[in-house]
Short mmCIF file of C-alpha atoms in Angstrom, two decimals:
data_model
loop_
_atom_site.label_atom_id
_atom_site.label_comp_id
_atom_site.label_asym_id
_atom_site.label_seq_id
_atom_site.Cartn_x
_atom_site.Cartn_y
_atom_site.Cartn_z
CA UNK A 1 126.27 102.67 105.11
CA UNK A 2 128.43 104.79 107.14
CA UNK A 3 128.44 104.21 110.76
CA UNK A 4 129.05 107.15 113.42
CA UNK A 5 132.51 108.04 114.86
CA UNK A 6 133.72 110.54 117.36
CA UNK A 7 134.74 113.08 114.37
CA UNK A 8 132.32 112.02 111.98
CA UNK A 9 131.62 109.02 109.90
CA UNK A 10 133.47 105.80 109.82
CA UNK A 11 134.11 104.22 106.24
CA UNK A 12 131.43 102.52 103.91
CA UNK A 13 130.26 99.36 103.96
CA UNK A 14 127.91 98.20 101.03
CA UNK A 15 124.76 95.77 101.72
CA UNK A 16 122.91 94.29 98.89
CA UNK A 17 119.41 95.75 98.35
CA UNK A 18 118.15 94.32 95.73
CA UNK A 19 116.38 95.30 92.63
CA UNK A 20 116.57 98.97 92.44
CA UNK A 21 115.82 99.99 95.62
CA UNK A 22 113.63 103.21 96.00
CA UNK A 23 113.46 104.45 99.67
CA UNK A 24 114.69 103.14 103.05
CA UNK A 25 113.45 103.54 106.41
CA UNK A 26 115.09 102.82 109.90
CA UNK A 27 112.61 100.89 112.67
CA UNK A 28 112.76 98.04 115.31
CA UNK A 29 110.73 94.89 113.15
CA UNK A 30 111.92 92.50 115.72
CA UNK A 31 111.57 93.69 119.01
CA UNK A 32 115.09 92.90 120.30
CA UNK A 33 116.03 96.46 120.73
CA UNK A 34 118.50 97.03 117.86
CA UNK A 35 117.88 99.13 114.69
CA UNK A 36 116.69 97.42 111.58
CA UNK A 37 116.24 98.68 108.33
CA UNK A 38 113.60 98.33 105.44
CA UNK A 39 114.41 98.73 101.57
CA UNK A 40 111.60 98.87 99.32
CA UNK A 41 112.36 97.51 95.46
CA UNK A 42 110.72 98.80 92.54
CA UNK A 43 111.13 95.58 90.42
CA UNK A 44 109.62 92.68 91.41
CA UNK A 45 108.18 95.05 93.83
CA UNK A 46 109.49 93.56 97.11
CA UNK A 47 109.98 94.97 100.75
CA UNK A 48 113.29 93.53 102.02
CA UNK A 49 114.12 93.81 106.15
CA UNK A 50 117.80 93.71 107.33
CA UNK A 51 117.66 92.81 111.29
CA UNK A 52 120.14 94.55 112.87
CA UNK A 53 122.92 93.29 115.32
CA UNK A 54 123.27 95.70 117.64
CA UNK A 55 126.90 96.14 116.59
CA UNK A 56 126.92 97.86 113.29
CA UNK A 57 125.85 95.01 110.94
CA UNK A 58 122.56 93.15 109.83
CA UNK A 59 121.71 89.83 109.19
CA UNK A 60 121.08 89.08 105.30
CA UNK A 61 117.71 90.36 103.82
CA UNK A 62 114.33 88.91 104.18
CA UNK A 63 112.37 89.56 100.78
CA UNK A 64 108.52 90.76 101.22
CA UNK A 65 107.25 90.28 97.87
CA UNK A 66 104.54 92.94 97.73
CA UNK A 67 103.39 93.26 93.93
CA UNK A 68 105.25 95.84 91.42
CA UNK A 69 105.56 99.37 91.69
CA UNK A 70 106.68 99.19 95.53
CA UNK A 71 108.19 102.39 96.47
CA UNK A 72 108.10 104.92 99.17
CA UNK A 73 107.97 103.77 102.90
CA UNK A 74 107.36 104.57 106.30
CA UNK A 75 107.51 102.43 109.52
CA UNK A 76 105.05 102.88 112.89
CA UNK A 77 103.77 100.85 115.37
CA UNK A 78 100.43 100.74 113.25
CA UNK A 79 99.11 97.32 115.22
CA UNK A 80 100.08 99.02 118.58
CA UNK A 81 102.45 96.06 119.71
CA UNK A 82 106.27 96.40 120.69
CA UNK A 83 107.43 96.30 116.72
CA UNK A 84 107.73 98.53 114.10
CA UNK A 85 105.14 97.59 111.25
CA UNK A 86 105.69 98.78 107.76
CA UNK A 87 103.66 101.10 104.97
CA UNK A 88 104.55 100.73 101.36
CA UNK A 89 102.70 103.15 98.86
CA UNK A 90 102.71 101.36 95.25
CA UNK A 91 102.57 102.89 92.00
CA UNK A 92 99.59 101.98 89.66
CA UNK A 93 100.20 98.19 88.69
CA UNK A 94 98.17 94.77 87.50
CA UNK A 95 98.01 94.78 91.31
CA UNK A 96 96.66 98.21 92.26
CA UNK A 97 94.80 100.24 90.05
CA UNK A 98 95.95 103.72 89.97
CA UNK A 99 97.65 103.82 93.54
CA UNK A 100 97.79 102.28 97.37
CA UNK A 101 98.89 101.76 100.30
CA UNK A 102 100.22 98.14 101.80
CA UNK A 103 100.38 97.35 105.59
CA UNK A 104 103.21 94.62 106.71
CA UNK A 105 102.84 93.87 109.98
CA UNK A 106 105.40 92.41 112.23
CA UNK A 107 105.62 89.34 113.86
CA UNK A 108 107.54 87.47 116.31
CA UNK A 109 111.27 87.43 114.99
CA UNK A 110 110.78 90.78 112.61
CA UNK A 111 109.13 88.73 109.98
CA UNK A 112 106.28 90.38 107.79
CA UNK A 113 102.80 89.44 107.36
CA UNK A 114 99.90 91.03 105.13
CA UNK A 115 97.91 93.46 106.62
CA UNK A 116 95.82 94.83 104.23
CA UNK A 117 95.90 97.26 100.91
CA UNK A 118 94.17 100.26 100.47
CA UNK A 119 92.83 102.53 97.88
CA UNK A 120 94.67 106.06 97.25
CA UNK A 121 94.83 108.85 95.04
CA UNK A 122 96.61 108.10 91.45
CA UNK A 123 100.30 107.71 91.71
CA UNK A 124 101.44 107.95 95.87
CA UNK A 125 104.89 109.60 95.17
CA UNK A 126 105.24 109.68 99.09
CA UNK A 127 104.13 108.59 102.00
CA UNK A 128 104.29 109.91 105.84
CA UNK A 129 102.91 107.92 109.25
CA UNK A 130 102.01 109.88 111.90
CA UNK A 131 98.97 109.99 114.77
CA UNK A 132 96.75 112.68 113.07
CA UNK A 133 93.64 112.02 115.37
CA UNK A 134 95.50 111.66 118.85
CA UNK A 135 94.41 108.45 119.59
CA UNK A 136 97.53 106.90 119.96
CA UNK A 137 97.52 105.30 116.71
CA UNK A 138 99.83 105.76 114.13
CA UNK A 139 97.75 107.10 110.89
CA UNK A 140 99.15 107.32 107.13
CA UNK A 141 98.76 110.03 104.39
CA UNK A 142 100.79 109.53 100.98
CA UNK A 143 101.03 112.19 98.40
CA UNK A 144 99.45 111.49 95.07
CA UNK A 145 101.61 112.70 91.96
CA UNK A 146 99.23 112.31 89.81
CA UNK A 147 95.53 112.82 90.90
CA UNK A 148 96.91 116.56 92.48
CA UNK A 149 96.12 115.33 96.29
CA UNK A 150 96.89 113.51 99.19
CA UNK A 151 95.15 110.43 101.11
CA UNK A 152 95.08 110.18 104.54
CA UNK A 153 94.06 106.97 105.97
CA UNK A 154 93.03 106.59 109.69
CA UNK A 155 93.96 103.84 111.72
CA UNK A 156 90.58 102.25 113.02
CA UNK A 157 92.71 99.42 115.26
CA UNK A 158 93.65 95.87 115.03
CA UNK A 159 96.72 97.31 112.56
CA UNK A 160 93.50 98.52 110.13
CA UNK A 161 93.09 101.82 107.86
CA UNK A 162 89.85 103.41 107.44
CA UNK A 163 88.99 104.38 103.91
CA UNK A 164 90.76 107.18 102.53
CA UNK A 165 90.13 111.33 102.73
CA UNK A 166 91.32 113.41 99.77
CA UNK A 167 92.79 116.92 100.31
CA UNK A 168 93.78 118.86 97.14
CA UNK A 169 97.17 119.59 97.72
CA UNK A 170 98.47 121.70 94.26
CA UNK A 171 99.91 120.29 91.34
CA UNK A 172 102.12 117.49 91.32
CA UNK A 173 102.71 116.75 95.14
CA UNK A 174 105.51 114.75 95.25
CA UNK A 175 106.86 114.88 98.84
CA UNK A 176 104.87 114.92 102.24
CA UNK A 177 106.04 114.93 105.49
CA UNK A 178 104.37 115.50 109.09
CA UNK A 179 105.10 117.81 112.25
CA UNK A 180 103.81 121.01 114.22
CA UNK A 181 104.29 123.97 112.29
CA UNK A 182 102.15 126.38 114.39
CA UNK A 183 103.20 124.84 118.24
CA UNK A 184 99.83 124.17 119.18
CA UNK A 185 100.53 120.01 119.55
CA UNK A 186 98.82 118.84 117.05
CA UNK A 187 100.23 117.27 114.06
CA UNK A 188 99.79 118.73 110.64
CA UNK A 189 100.97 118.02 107.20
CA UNK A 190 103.22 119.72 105.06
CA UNK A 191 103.34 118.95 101.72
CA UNK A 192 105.39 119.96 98.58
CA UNK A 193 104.56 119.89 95.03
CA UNK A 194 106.63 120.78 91.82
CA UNK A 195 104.18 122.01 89.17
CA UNK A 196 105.58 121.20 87.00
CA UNK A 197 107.84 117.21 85.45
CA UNK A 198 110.01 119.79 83.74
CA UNK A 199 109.75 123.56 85.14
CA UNK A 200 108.70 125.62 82.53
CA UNK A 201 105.20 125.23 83.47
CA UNK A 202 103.69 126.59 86.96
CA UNK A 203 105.76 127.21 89.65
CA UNK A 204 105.68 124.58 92.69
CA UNK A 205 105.14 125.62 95.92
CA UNK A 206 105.03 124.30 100.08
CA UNK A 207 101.76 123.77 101.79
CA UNK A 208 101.00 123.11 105.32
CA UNK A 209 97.65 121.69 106.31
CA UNK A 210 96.87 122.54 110.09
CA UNK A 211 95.49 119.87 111.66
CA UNK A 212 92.96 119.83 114.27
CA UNK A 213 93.50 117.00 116.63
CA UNK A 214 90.50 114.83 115.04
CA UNK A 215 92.20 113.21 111.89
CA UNK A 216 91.02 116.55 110.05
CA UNK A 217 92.82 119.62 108.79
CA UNK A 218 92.59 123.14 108.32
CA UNK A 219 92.60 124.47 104.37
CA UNK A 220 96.18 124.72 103.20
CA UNK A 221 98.31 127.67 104.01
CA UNK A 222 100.88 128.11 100.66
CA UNK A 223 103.93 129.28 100.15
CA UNK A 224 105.75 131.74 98.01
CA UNK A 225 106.35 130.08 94.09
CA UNK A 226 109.28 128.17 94.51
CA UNK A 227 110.59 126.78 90.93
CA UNK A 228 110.18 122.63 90.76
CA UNK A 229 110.30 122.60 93.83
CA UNK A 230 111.02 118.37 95.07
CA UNK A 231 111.87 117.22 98.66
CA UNK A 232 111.12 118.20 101.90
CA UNK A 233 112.19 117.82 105.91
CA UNK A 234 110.64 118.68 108.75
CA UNK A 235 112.03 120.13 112.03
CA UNK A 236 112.52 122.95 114.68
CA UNK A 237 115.44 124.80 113.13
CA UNK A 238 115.01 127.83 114.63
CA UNK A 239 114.28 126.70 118.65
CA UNK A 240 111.14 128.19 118.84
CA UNK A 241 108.91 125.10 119.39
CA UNK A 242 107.06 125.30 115.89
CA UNK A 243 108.41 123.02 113.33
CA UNK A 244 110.23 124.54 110.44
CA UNK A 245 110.84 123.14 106.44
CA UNK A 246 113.62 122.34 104.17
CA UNK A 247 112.82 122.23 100.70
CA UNK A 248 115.13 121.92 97.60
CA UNK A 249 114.17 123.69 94.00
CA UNK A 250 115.86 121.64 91.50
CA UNK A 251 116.27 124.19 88.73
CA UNK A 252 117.71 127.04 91.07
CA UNK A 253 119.60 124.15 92.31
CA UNK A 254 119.33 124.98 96.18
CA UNK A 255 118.36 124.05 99.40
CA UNK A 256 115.37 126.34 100.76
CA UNK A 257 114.21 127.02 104.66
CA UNK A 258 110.82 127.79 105.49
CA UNK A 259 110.88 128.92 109.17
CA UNK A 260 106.64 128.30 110.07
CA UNK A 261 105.02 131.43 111.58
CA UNK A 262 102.46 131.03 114.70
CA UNK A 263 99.57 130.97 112.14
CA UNK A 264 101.38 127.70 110.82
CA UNK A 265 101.66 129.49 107.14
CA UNK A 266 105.38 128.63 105.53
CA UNK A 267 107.61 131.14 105.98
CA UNK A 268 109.55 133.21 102.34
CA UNK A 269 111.82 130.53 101.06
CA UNK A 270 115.32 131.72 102.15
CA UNK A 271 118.44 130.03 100.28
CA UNK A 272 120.72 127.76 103.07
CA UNK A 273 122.82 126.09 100.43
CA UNK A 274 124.01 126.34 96.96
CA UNK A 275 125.39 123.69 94.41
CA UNK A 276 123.82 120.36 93.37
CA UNK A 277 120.48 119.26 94.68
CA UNK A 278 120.75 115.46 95.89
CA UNK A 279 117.46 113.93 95.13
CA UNK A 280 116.87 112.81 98.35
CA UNK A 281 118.29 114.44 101.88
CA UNK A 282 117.60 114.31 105.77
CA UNK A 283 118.30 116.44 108.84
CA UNK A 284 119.21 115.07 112.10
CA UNK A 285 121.79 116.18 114.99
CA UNK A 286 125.36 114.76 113.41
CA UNK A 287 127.72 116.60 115.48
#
């Protein structure tokens, strides 16, 4: 961890994870006002929450032992109270056949409770939260490596999913993210998906699902091949009140924009950045 400085970043400080860590996520578990983050460990398959002091460090990790195969996460207010709760999609397992989602909800102090698991497609490589049926509560979709779709789950209250819908979302999504490509103020979801585990086969592409306002979505606009194509970000790059997408294509190694048209359809992948492709990445206003 790096914290911010007037010219940058200050120097690194290490914090124990635990057992390889997969994904992080930055919420507020405890209510107190300060950040807090959330690791998620692939083996035993825990969730572990560092509170945060409000001056740059965190108290020692609290292990959430969740069941193997715990990977990507997201945090919302998925109960509707004053903390941030926690969604963990887990990789097929002796405790979830072929894929799911896990809701930790917060409690007084930050700590994490069971909230429920739920069915998704085979393999949930990724996983976004976002209010997809304007209802003022947050919703989750995951992208499903394996079964060539994503799951989105609405929230039906009390910090509760409904059961899943599938959308076919190419082959091999693998990254899926949530904004409003086309302005209109609802949120649609972008996903990405390679085509491919080692590039010689299809090409992977971007595709933006336009949703509606109801928890449903519009067929998916593509766009232009783009070869194994891996991560994504989301944002209005451009200043012109429609979100915009970052993708990277491994084997090109480079960074690809997608500036979103007023139909919502991803723009031509244009090259921002040469060199090595990180595996993960994030935008955000640094300077």
């Amino acid at each position: 961890m790096r914290l911010g400085a007037t010219n940058g970043f200050g120097p690194e400080s290490r914090i124990p994870a635990g057992n390889v860590p997969n994904d992080v996520a930055v919420g507020e578990m405890d209510g107190d006002g300060f950040e807090d983050f959330v690791v998620s460990n692939v083996y035993p398959g825990e969730v572990v929450v560092h509170h945060g002091t409000g001056t740059g460090s965190f108290t020692a990790g609290l292990s959430h032992v969740v069941g193997r195969g715990a990977r990507p996460l997201a945090v919302g207010r998925i109960d509707g109270d004053e903390r941030d709760d926690v969604a963990v999609a887990q990789t097929p397992s002796a405790f979830v056949e072929g894929g799911g989602v896990e809701i930790l909800l917060a409690g007084p102090g930050g700590t994490l409770g069971r909230g429920g698991r739920y069915a998704t497609g085979t393999q949930p490589e990724a996983i976004a939260v976002a209010d997809f049926d304007e209802d003022g509560r947050p919703d989750v979709a995951t992208a499903n490596l394996l079964s060539n779709d994503t799951s989105v789950l609405l929230n039906i209250g009390g910090g509760m999913l409904g059961p899943e819908a599938r959308l076919a979302a190419g082959l091999q999504p693998i990254d899926i993210g949530s904004g409003n490509v086309d302005g209109d103020g609802h949120r649609d979801l972008i996903v990405v998906n390679r085509g491919s585990t080692n590039g010689q086969g299809p090409l992977g592409s971007v595709w933006t699902f336009r949703g509606r306002g109801n928890g449903t979505f519009d067929p998916a606009l593509t766009s232009d091949p783009i070869l194994r194509a891996e991560q994504l970000t989301v944002g209005d790059f451009t200043g012109d009140a429609r979100d915009d997408i970052i993708t990277s294509s491994f084997t090109d190694k480079q960074y690809l924009r997608l500036t979103s048209s007023p139909s919502g359809a991803p723009g031509t992948p244009s090259p921002i950045f040469f060199g090595r492709v990180a595996q993960c990445f994030a935008t955000g206003d640094v300077d």
